[in-house]
Structures are given as C-alpha cells and as structure tokens.
Short mmCIF file of C-alpha atoms in Angstrom, two decimals:
data_model
loop_
_atom_site.label_atom_id
_atom_site.label_comp_id
_atom_site.label_asym_id
_atom_site.label_seq_id
_atom_site.Cartn_x
_atom_site.Cartn_y
_atom_site.Cartn_z
CA MET A 19 8.34 25.58 -10.59
CA ARG A 20 5.39 27.25 -9.23
CA ILE A 21 4.11 28.83 -12.28
CA THR A 22 4.24 26.39 -14.64
CA ALA A 23 2.02 24.02 -12.16
CA LEU A 24 -0.23 27.12 -11.66
CA ARG A 25 -0.81 27.51 -15.31
CA ALA A 26 -1.73 24.01 -15.96
CA SER A 27 -3.99 23.85 -13.18
CA LEU A 28 -5.54 27.30 -14.51
CA ALA A 29 -5.82 25.25 -18.01
CA ALA A 30 -7.46 22.53 -16.26
CA GLU A 31 -10.03 24.74 -14.90
CA VAL A 32 -11.20 26.19 -17.83
CA GLY A 33 -11.45 23.13 -19.43
CA SER A 34 -13.88 21.57 -17.09
CA MET A 35 -15.67 25.44 -17.72
CA GLU A 36 -15.73 24.89 -21.61
CA ALA A 37 -17.13 20.85 -20.85
CA ILE A 38 -19.79 22.31 -19.26
CA LEU A 39 -20.71 24.73 -21.95
CA ASP A 40 -20.29 22.48 -24.22
CA ALA A 41 -22.39 19.71 -22.59
CA ALA A 42 -25.24 22.54 -23.14
CA SER A 43 -24.53 23.42 -26.52
CA ASN A 44 -24.59 19.79 -27.93
CA ASP A 45 -27.91 19.47 -25.95
CA ASN A 46 -30.14 22.10 -28.36
CA ASN A 47 -28.32 24.96 -26.68
CA ARG A 48 -30.23 24.18 -23.95
CA ASP A 49 -29.65 26.65 -20.54
CA LEU A 50 -27.13 24.87 -17.96
CA THR A 51 -28.79 23.12 -14.94
CA ALA A 52 -28.97 24.17 -11.59
CA GLU A 53 -26.29 21.44 -10.73
CA GLU A 54 -23.81 22.49 -14.27
CA GLN A 55 -24.50 26.41 -12.99
CA THR A 56 -22.93 25.46 -9.56
CA ALA A 57 -20.14 23.53 -11.13
CA PHE A 58 -19.28 26.13 -13.40
CA ASP A 59 -19.22 29.20 -11.22
CA LYS A 60 -16.65 26.87 -8.92
CA HIS A 61 -14.25 26.22 -11.65
CA LYS A 62 -14.74 29.94 -12.45
CA ALA A 63 -13.77 30.95 -9.11
CA GLU A 64 -10.69 28.61 -9.06
CA ALA A 65 -9.72 29.94 -12.59
CA GLU A 66 -10.17 33.59 -11.20
CA ARG A 67 -8.04 32.49 -7.72
CA LEU A 68 -5.14 30.97 -9.90
CA GLN A 69 -5.25 33.86 -12.80
CA ALA A 70 -4.45 35.96 -9.64
CA ALA A 71 -1.55 33.78 -8.39
CA VAL A 72 -0.06 33.17 -11.72
CA GLY A 73 0.09 37.17 -11.95
CA ARG A 74 1.75 37.36 -8.80
CA GLU A 75 4.31 34.64 -9.97
CA GLU A 76 5.07 36.50 -12.69
CA THR A 77 5.73 39.63 -11.04
CA THR A 78 7.81 37.85 -8.40
CA LEU A 79 9.81 36.10 -11.65
CA ALA A 80 10.61 39.49 -13.10
CA LEU A 81 11.84 41.03 -10.00
CA LYS A 82 14.36 37.74 -9.45
CA ALA A 83 15.66 38.28 -13.03
CA SER A 84 16.15 41.74 -12.37
CA ALA A 85 18.21 41.19 -9.24
CA ALA A 86 19.72 37.61 -9.99
CA LYS A 87 23.10 36.54 -7.82
CA PRO A 88 25.11 33.34 -8.58
CA ILE A 89 23.87 30.70 -5.97
CA HIS A 90 26.95 29.75 -3.73
CA VAL A 91 27.36 25.87 -3.28
CA GLY A 92 30.74 25.21 -2.57
CA GLY A 93 33.64 26.27 0.11
CA ALA A 94 34.68 29.69 0.93
CA GLY A 95 37.20 31.22 -1.28
CA ALA A 96 37.83 33.82 -4.22
CA GLY A 97 36.25 32.83 -7.10
CA GLY A 98 35.41 29.43 -5.49
CA GLY A 99 32.01 27.65 -4.59
CA THR A 100 29.81 29.46 -7.47
CA VAL A 101 27.88 27.03 -9.85
CA PRO A 102 29.18 28.23 -13.37
CA ALA A 103 27.06 28.08 -16.51
CA ALA A 104 28.04 24.87 -18.03
CA VAL A 105 26.55 22.43 -20.75
CA LYS A 106 23.80 20.28 -19.01
CA GLU A 107 25.47 16.97 -18.52
CA LYS A 108 23.46 13.81 -20.19
CA LEU A 109 21.94 11.79 -17.75
CA GLU A 110 20.19 8.58 -18.09
CA PRO A 111 16.42 8.77 -16.91
CA GLY A 112 15.66 9.09 -13.28
CA VAL A 113 18.91 8.99 -12.06
CA MET A 114 19.13 12.91 -10.64
CA VAL A 115 16.49 11.68 -8.36
CA GLY A 116 18.73 8.90 -7.12
CA ARG A 117 21.83 11.86 -6.77
CA ILE A 118 19.20 14.23 -4.81
CA ALA A 119 18.40 11.26 -2.43
CA LEU A 120 22.04 10.02 -1.57
CA SER A 121 22.72 13.80 -1.23
CA LEU A 122 19.45 14.10 1.07
CA ALA A 123 20.72 11.04 2.86
CA ALA A 124 24.42 12.18 3.41
CA THR A 125 23.13 15.35 5.04
CA GLY A 126 20.31 14.71 7.54
CA GLY A 127 18.29 16.43 4.67
CA ASN A 128 17.95 19.41 6.91
CA ASP A 129 20.23 21.56 5.57
CA GLN A 130 20.18 22.52 1.79
CA ARG A 131 23.02 24.50 1.90
CA ALA A 132 24.98 21.44 2.95
CA MET A 133 22.94 19.31 0.71
CA ALA A 134 23.72 21.34 -2.30
CA ASN A 135 27.54 21.31 -1.34
CA HIS A 136 27.51 17.70 -1.38
CA ALA A 137 26.08 17.25 -4.51
CA GLN A 138 28.24 19.41 -6.00
CA THR A 139 31.37 17.82 -4.82
CA VAL A 140 30.55 14.23 -5.88
CA PHE A 141 28.30 15.09 -8.34
CA GLY A 142 29.32 18.24 -10.03
CA ASP A 143 28.05 21.65 -10.19
CA GLU A 144 24.92 20.79 -12.06
CA THR A 145 23.44 18.62 -9.37
CA GLY A 146 24.69 21.02 -7.14
CA GLN A 147 22.43 23.92 -8.58
CA ILE A 148 19.58 21.58 -8.76
CA VAL A 149 19.69 20.66 -4.80
CA ALA A 150 20.45 24.48 -4.16
CA ASN A 151 17.06 25.32 -5.91
CA MET A 152 14.90 22.98 -4.58
CA GLU A 153 11.76 23.79 -3.29
CA GLN A 154 10.54 22.44 0.36
CA SER A 155 7.72 20.08 0.34
CA THR A 156 4.50 21.27 2.20
CA ASN A 157 1.59 19.28 1.23
CA THR A 158 3.68 15.80 1.96
CA LYS A 159 4.73 17.31 5.48
CA GLY A 160 8.48 17.61 4.93
CA GLY A 161 11.25 16.67 2.38
CA TYR A 162 11.97 18.20 -0.95
CA LEU A 163 10.30 18.82 -4.31
CA VAL A 164 12.35 17.47 -7.30
CA ASP A 165 12.47 19.25 -10.16
CA THR A 166 9.23 18.58 -12.47
CA ASP A 167 11.23 17.41 -15.17
CA TYR A 168 13.44 15.22 -13.19
CA SER A 169 9.95 13.67 -11.46
CA ARG A 170 8.65 13.20 -14.95
CA ASP A 171 11.56 11.05 -16.05
CA PHE A 172 11.37 9.36 -12.73
CA ILE A 173 7.55 8.38 -13.41
CA GLY A 174 8.37 6.91 -17.02
CA LEU A 175 10.77 4.69 -15.91
CA LEU A 176 7.66 3.03 -13.95
CA ARG A 177 6.08 2.26 -17.56
CA PRO A 178 7.98 -0.94 -17.95
CA ARG A 179 7.42 -2.16 -14.62
CA VAL A 180 3.84 -1.35 -13.79
CA VAL A 181 1.68 -3.65 -16.45
CA ILE A 182 -1.08 -1.78 -16.94
CA ARG A 183 1.14 1.69 -17.53
CA ASN A 184 3.15 -0.63 -19.84
CA LEU A 185 -0.24 -1.63 -21.92
CA GLY A 186 -0.83 2.02 -22.58
CA ALA A 187 -2.96 3.12 -19.79
CA ARG A 188 -2.69 7.04 -20.39
CA SER A 189 -1.21 9.14 -18.04
CA VAL A 190 -2.59 12.95 -17.57
CA PRO A 191 -1.26 15.60 -15.53
CA MET A 192 -3.22 16.68 -12.25
CA PRO A 193 -0.73 19.32 -11.04
CA ASP A 194 -2.88 20.65 -8.55
CA GLY A 195 -3.98 16.85 -7.69
CA ASN A 196 -7.42 17.14 -8.85
CA LEU A 197 -8.94 16.83 -12.15
CA THR A 198 -12.66 16.52 -13.62
CA MET A 199 -13.58 15.64 -17.17
CA ARG A 200 -16.26 13.99 -18.92
CA LYS A 201 -16.47 10.06 -19.06
CA LYS A 202 -18.75 8.03 -21.37
CA THR A 203 -21.61 6.27 -20.12
CA ALA A 204 -22.94 4.65 -23.26
CA GLY A 205 -22.46 4.12 -26.92
CA THR A 206 -22.78 6.98 -29.60
CA GLN A 207 -25.79 7.26 -31.32
CA ALA A 208 -26.10 8.36 -35.05
CA GLY A 209 -28.38 8.17 -38.38
CA TYR A 210 -28.81 9.53 -41.32
CA VAL A 211 -31.16 12.72 -42.37
CA GLY A 212 -33.01 14.48 -45.11
CA GLU A 213 -32.92 17.50 -46.16
CA ARG A 214 -34.09 20.32 -43.13
CA VAL A 215 -34.71 17.34 -40.79
CA PRO A 216 -32.99 17.97 -37.39
CA ALA A 217 -29.68 15.74 -37.12
CA PRO A 218 -29.99 13.36 -34.23
CA THR A 219 -28.17 13.34 -31.19
CA THR A 220 -24.42 12.09 -31.83
CA ASP A 221 -22.79 12.89 -28.86
CA MET A 222 -22.27 9.67 -26.44
CA GLN A 223 -24.21 10.13 -22.94
CA VAL A 224 -21.25 11.15 -20.91
CA GLY A 225 -20.95 11.57 -16.92
CA ASN A 226 -18.35 13.19 -14.55
CA LEU A 227 -15.21 11.60 -13.66
CA ASN A 228 -12.94 12.85 -11.30
CA MET A 229 -9.73 12.40 -9.92
CA THR A 230 -7.66 13.60 -6.56
CA ALA A 231 -3.90 12.98 -6.05
CA LYS A 232 -3.62 9.87 -3.72
CA LYS A 233 -0.24 9.75 -1.64
CA LEU A 234 2.44 7.09 -2.52
CA MET A 235 4.82 6.43 0.22
CA ALA A 236 7.99 3.98 -0.42
CA LEU A 237 10.59 3.76 1.99
CA VAL A 238 13.97 2.35 1.23
CA PRO A 239 16.83 1.87 3.65
CA ILE A 240 20.45 2.38 2.55
CA THR A 241 23.56 1.61 4.39
CA ASN A 242 25.61 4.48 5.48
CA GLN A 243 28.81 2.90 4.34
CA LEU A 244 27.47 3.29 0.93
CA ILE A 245 26.47 6.88 0.93
CA ARG A 246 29.81 7.55 2.47
CA ARG A 247 31.14 5.96 -0.82
CA ALA A 248 28.64 7.50 -3.24
CA SER A 249 29.67 8.45 -6.46
CA TYR A 250 28.78 7.17 -9.99
CA GLY A 251 26.84 3.93 -10.20
CA VAL A 252 25.35 4.35 -6.48
CA ASP A 253 23.30 6.77 -7.60
CA GLN A 254 21.63 4.22 -10.47
CA MET A 255 21.42 1.77 -8.07
CA VAL A 256 19.37 4.03 -5.48
CA ARG A 257 17.29 5.26 -8.40
CA ASP A 258 16.31 1.23 -8.78
CA ASP A 259 15.54 0.69 -5.11
CA LEU A 260 13.07 3.90 -5.40
CA LEU A 261 11.48 2.34 -8.56
CA ASP A 262 11.47 -1.16 -7.62
CA SER A 263 9.33 -0.13 -4.37
CA ALA A 264 6.97 1.93 -6.09
CA ALA A 265 6.20 0.11 -9.07
CA VAL A 266 5.53 -2.80 -7.07
CA LYS A 267 2.59 -1.26 -4.91
CA GLU A 268 1.46 0.61 -8.02
CA ASP A 269 1.11 -2.64 -10.09
CA GLN A 270 -1.00 -4.20 -6.95
CA GLN A 271 -2.91 -1.37 -6.80
CA PHE A 272 -3.77 -0.24 -10.01
CA LEU A 273 -5.02 -3.53 -10.86
CA ARG A 274 -7.41 -4.71 -7.34
CA GLY A 275 -7.07 -2.07 -5.07
CA ALA A 276 -10.60 -1.26 -3.31
CA GLY A 277 -10.05 2.26 -3.42
CA SER A 278 -10.31 4.67 -0.68
CA ALA A 279 -9.89 8.21 0.42
CA VAL A 280 -6.35 7.77 0.45
CA ALA A 281 -5.80 4.86 -2.17
CA PRO A 282 -6.70 4.91 -5.98
CA THR A 283 -9.03 2.22 -7.06
CA GLY A 284 -7.81 -0.87 -9.34
CA VAL A 285 -9.62 -1.71 -12.73
CA ARG A 286 -11.07 -4.71 -10.89
CA ASN A 287 -13.18 -2.47 -8.98
CA LEU A 288 -13.64 -0.10 -12.10
CA VAL A 289 -15.20 -2.02 -14.65
CA ALA A 290 -19.25 -2.72 -14.77
CA ALA A 291 -20.86 -5.19 -13.17
CA GLY A 292 -21.75 -6.79 -16.60
CA ASN A 293 -18.04 -7.39 -17.69
CA ILE A 294 -16.78 -9.28 -14.78
CA LEU A 295 -17.25 -12.79 -15.88
CA ALA A 296 -16.90 -16.21 -14.00
CA MET A 297 -14.81 -19.07 -15.14
CA THR A 298 -17.02 -21.92 -17.07
CA GLY A 299 -16.63 -24.87 -15.11
CA ASN A 300 -14.32 -27.88 -16.01
CA PRO A 301 -11.32 -26.07 -17.69
CA ASN A 302 -10.66 -28.15 -21.61
CA LEU A 303 -9.68 -26.55 -24.86
CA VAL A 304 -13.53 -25.86 -25.57
CA THR A 305 -14.46 -23.59 -22.13
CA VAL A 306 -11.47 -21.83 -22.15
CA SER A 307 -11.38 -20.87 -25.59
CA SER A 308 -14.74 -19.72 -25.02
CA ASP A 309 -14.11 -17.77 -21.86
CA LEU A 310 -11.28 -15.86 -24.13
CA GLY A 311 -14.41 -15.23 -26.79
CA ARG A 312 -16.31 -14.31 -24.20
CA MET A 313 -13.62 -11.57 -22.80
CA THR A 314 -12.65 -10.02 -26.02
CA LEU A 315 -16.26 -9.47 -27.01
CA ALA A 316 -17.53 -8.30 -23.80
CA VAL A 317 -15.04 -5.09 -24.34
CA LYS A 318 -15.55 -5.40 -28.84
CA ASN A 319 -19.53 -5.00 -28.23
CA ALA A 320 -19.09 -1.71 -26.41
CA ASN A 321 -18.02 -0.36 -29.05
CA VAL A 322 -14.32 1.03 -27.37
CA PRO A 323 -11.72 2.45 -29.76
CA MET A 324 -9.51 -0.71 -29.18
CA ILE A 325 -6.32 1.48 -29.44
CA SER A 326 -4.06 -0.21 -26.82
CA CYS A 327 -5.77 -3.85 -25.77
CA GLY A 328 -4.05 -6.26 -23.93
CA TRP A 329 -4.16 -9.40 -21.40
CA VAL A 330 -3.21 -9.00 -17.95
CA MET A 331 -2.84 -12.48 -16.02
CA SER A 332 -0.29 -14.23 -13.53
CA PRO A 333 2.55 -16.52 -14.53
CA ARG A 334 0.90 -19.73 -13.91
CA VAL A 335 -2.26 -18.90 -16.29
CA ARG A 336 0.53 -17.69 -18.74
CA GLU A 337 2.28 -21.25 -18.66
CA PHE A 338 -0.79 -22.89 -18.86
CA LEU A 339 -2.29 -21.48 -21.79
CA ALA A 340 1.07 -21.53 -23.52
CA SER A 341 1.06 -25.37 -22.67
CA LEU A 342 -2.32 -25.90 -23.51
CA ARG A 343 -2.38 -28.44 -26.65
CA ASP A 344 -5.36 -29.55 -28.65
CA GLY A 345 -6.26 -33.22 -29.57
CA ASN A 346 -3.39 -34.04 -31.77
CA GLY A 347 -0.64 -32.62 -29.55
CA ASN A 348 -0.35 -29.36 -31.01
CA ILE A 349 0.28 -26.33 -29.04
CA VAL A 350 -3.14 -24.23 -29.37
CA TYR A 351 -1.95 -20.89 -28.89
CA PRO A 352 2.06 -20.81 -30.22
CA SER A 353 2.29 -17.16 -30.70
CA ILE A 354 2.02 -16.90 -26.34
CA GLU A 355 5.92 -18.05 -26.73
CA ALA A 356 6.47 -16.61 -30.18
CA ASN A 357 5.73 -13.09 -29.70
CA GLY A 358 3.89 -12.57 -26.26
CA THR A 359 0.36 -12.37 -27.77
CA LEU A 360 -2.75 -13.98 -27.32
CA LYS A 361 -5.12 -13.93 -30.09
CA GLY A 362 -3.24 -10.96 -31.80
CA TYR A 363 -3.21 -9.15 -28.49
CA LYS A 364 -0.26 -8.28 -25.96
CA ILE A 365 0.26 -10.24 -22.89
CA ALA A 366 1.34 -8.74 -19.50
CA GLU A 367 2.27 -10.95 -16.72
CA THR A 368 2.50 -10.50 -13.09
CA THR A 369 2.52 -11.65 -9.71
CA SER A 370 0.06 -8.87 -8.56
CA VAL A 371 -2.64 -10.58 -10.10
CA PRO A 372 -3.06 -13.41 -7.50
CA ASP A 373 -3.27 -17.45 -7.56
CA ASN A 374 -4.39 -18.39 -4.27
CA LEU A 375 -8.18 -16.48 -4.25
CA GLY A 376 -11.70 -18.07 -3.96
CA ALA A 377 -12.63 -20.85 -1.10
CA GLY A 378 -9.98 -22.95 -1.94
CA GLY A 379 -7.09 -20.70 -2.39
CA ASN A 380 -6.51 -21.88 -5.83
CA GLU A 381 -8.31 -19.89 -8.22
CA SER A 382 -7.02 -16.40 -9.65
CA GLU A 383 -8.08 -13.54 -12.54
CA LEU A 384 -7.19 -12.70 -15.98
CA TYR A 385 -7.90 -9.52 -17.30
CA PHE A 386 -8.54 -7.94 -21.07
CA GLY A 387 -9.14 -4.39 -21.92
CA ASP A 388 -8.54 -1.49 -24.30
CA TRP A 389 -5.87 -0.06 -21.50
CA SER A 390 -5.57 3.27 -23.62
CA GLN A 391 -9.38 3.78 -21.46
CA PHE A 392 -7.82 3.68 -18.25
CA LEU A 393 -6.66 7.06 -16.99
CA ILE A 394 -3.63 7.51 -14.60
CA GLY A 395 -3.78 10.95 -13.17
CA ASP A 396 -0.46 11.98 -12.41
CA THR A 397 0.91 15.28 -10.20
CA TYR A 398 4.61 14.90 -12.07
CA GLN A 399 6.06 15.64 -8.51
CA VAL A 400 8.34 13.32 -6.65
CA ALA A 401 8.91 14.56 -3.15
CA LEU A 402 12.36 13.23 -1.35
CA ALA A 403 13.29 13.12 2.33
CA ALA A 404 15.28 11.02 4.19
CA SER A 405 16.37 10.33 8.15
CA ASP A 406 18.98 8.06 9.69
CA THR A 407 16.34 7.95 13.03
CA ALA A 408 13.12 6.34 11.28
CA ALA A 409 11.85 2.70 11.58
CA TYR A 410 10.49 0.79 8.77
CA ASP A 411 8.74 -2.34 8.28
CA ASP A 412 10.91 -5.29 7.00
CA GLY A 413 8.84 -8.24 6.36
CA GLY A 414 7.14 -7.58 9.19
CA VAL A 415 9.53 -6.83 11.26
CA ILE A 416 10.30 -3.06 12.95
CA ARG A 417 13.85 -2.01 12.15
CA ALA A 418 15.60 1.11 13.74
CA ALA A 419 17.61 2.71 10.99
CA PHE A 420 19.69 4.14 13.31
CA SER A 421 20.45 0.94 15.33
CA ASN A 422 21.55 -0.75 11.76
CA ASP A 423 23.87 2.18 11.12
CA GLU A 424 21.37 2.87 7.84
CA THR A 425 19.50 6.02 6.52
CA VAL A 426 15.99 5.51 5.20
CA ILE A 427 14.72 7.77 1.95
CA ARG A 428 11.59 8.01 1.74
CA LEU A 429 9.57 8.88 -1.70
CA ILE A 430 6.16 10.26 -2.24
CA GLU A 431 4.48 10.50 -5.81
CA GLU A 432 0.48 11.30 -6.28
CA HIS A 433 -1.40 10.11 -8.24
CA ASP A 434 -5.13 8.71 -9.17
CA THR A 435 -7.18 6.35 -11.76
CA GLN A 436 -10.35 5.97 -13.38
CA LEU A 437 -11.58 4.22 -16.73
CA ARG A 438 -13.24 6.66 -19.23
CA TYR A 439 -15.73 3.72 -19.97
CA ASP A 440 -16.61 1.21 -17.45
CA ARG A 441 -16.74 -1.48 -20.52
CA ALA A 442 -13.76 -0.87 -21.40
CA ALA A 443 -12.22 -4.24 -19.91
CA ALA A 444 -13.23 -7.26 -19.06
CA VAL A 445 -12.18 -9.35 -15.83
CA LEU A 446 -12.79 -13.40 -15.84
CA THR A 447 -12.93 -14.44 -12.17
CA GLY A 448 -12.40 -18.01 -10.76
CA VAL A 449 -10.17 -18.80 -13.25
CA THR A 450 -7.91 -22.54 -11.73
CA TRP A 451 -6.13 -22.83 -14.76
CA ALA A 452 -2.67 -24.80 -13.95
CA PRO A 453 0.07 -26.02 -16.00
#
C-alpha cells in the first residue's frame, strides 16, 4: 500500500538525518559542516513532506474504512460477483505474479474489471480480489503494481538464481527509489588509554553511499493458445519464465556492469583498484595456489567481517580447479566436488563470468569477497503490463506478437547496487586456467 511505502521512506529520511548528527557527535560533538547542514536540511524538508503525506493517507484510509463496500469482480446477478471473505490460499512463492500476468495477458491489460473477472474465474476469489485492488503504475509508464508482499515473494525467488544474491548479498529496502547511508572507507582505529586520558577515535572512516533505483525490464512472449487454456500450472510456468529473464540480466549486471544513470554498477567496477589483481603467468600448482591466496588475503587484510565469503567463477575455471593435481597425481582441491567449496569458502559458478576476455579471447575472471558487504537496494515493487501488438527482440530478430498470435508480458523491477567497503572483494583478471 502507498502508506507503507511512505512510512518506509519517512524512516529512511529520518535515518539519514540521524547519521549526519551521529557523525558530528562522534567527532568531538562538533558543529555540522556547511555541506552536512545542507544535506540535513534537505532530508528534513523531505521528511516533513512525507510526514504530511502519511497524515493524508491515514485520513483517507479511515474514511474508506467507514464507507467500505465489497468489490464486485464477477458477473451480474443476485448474490453473485462479490468477493467474499475466505481463508487465504496457500501459494508457492511468486505464483501470484504469474497469475496476475496471465490475467493481464488474457484481457489486454486495459480493463481492470475484466482482468479481475478473469482472475476470479480461472484462479478463484482471492486472486480476483487482488487484481481488482491493484494500483496502476505511474513511474514505469503503464501497467499495474503488484502488491508489495507478492513482489517480495517474487524477488526473493531470484536469490538462488543470481550468484551474488545467493552468496549472501544484503537486500535493503528502497521504497521511494533512493537511499543514502554511510559506507566504510578505511579501517577502524582503537587504542588503550589511562585514567582521565581522552579516548581515541574508534569510529571507522566513512563516506556517503548513495543508491538510486534503476529499472530492469524483462519481456516474455506467451502464445495466446496457452493463455486461453490458462490454469493451475501455467501460472507457475509464467512465473518461472519471468524469473529466468530477470535473473540472467541481474547476474550479468551485478558482476560486471559498468554502471550508468540507468543501470547498476557491478562488483567488477566497485572494487578498489588495489584489489584488482593480475593472474601470475604460466599457470601451475604453485602460481594458482599463490593467486588464490593473494585474493583471500586482499580481503582479509581489509578487516572486513568475513560473514558471507565465497568465490564466483565461470564453469571453465571451476573445472580446471576441480581437476588440478599435484606431482603425485592427487586432486589438490577435493572439496570442490565433495561439497562445492574452495579453501573453505562456497563456490558459485555462472556463465555471466565470460571466458572470452582479453586480446586472445581466452581470458576469464575470478571473484572472491565477503558478499554481506554487497548491497542491493530493492524497491520491492514489481510492475506488470501486457500487449498483443508489441514487438520484441528474439536473439537479434525483431518479432511481432500480433503476427505470431502471442502476447508479450512486460515485467519491471527496480534496484541499485553498492559495496559498503570497496576492499570487501577482490578480482583476479587475465585468468587462462582451462582443464
């Protein structure tokens, strides 16, 4: 609901104000700098605006509650068409997104009443109620916003499919599309002192970390024949198609994305320059072991928490390491096949790490990090739209949905990425390891 997002945004603004005051307080209770005062005033003004908006929403909700009427989503007739109170159906995570997408596709996505009727007829009263109460999307130029709870379910399903999410990246709420917080720029300082001796500065050196929602759009064509026969099972297939499209792009962008005003920055371009290491030439047991040790030490020496550490590599590099043998023919890293770890840390393999880099087109990259320091700012708001006249890119070929008797479902989710500490990960470049 809007009021939930407004309250979350208000809390974020107040948190930013407190962070500015804390920084000054921890620095011998000094006054705010001119820059800090400007930022504080900006957050204060936004907080006051949001507070007023929350008040308006609370008033509106109270009035709506006193004049509430049941929503009719069925056909005409005495006693028919009203969504009754019922026990909430137990659904698999993300399935509601598939159901809503099918209801949009089946009715063209322009008449909410028709969409709700279809949802009720095919999937039951609960889905009909949800579709009937959906809000239209404004910031994504059309479509409908999926309820936050179901959007969270859907985004949660991306975790096992996106390697950095799966390795422990932190997902933080960004309901209004913006988030400012503190990030670590240097290690913590501490020391022992005698009686009545001023305490040393113990806070870590910090800077500002800003995230602004970037729009990820996925297009999934579905045959109209399948839509006409939509039933239980088809909704799960549509959900999975939408998930696959979003996950592939997230995986690529979170790892190697260059970053721009419209796309998030990947860890490859967020890591400190000193933590980007070059592979030692002539790969053999000694140089490979050395390179792996250099990577883990680069992170450990930065004094990061080491909470959710792991490796990200291409399938080719994983196969090389799994088959590496010593002079006696023994497997050097048996844990790779035994439990999917390397040097005690979890391995995630993905084709989103390419093997065709470098001048010779035969180089790859290897990543190691404490992925709890990688932040994904999620708006937790999925928007869906459908069209049977849209065109889409199919591997470089532009296809028309109308000509193919298809409907294209468009999914939009918004997020951004940051590293809380740019030395929390290390990248090995120029990797030519191959089995």
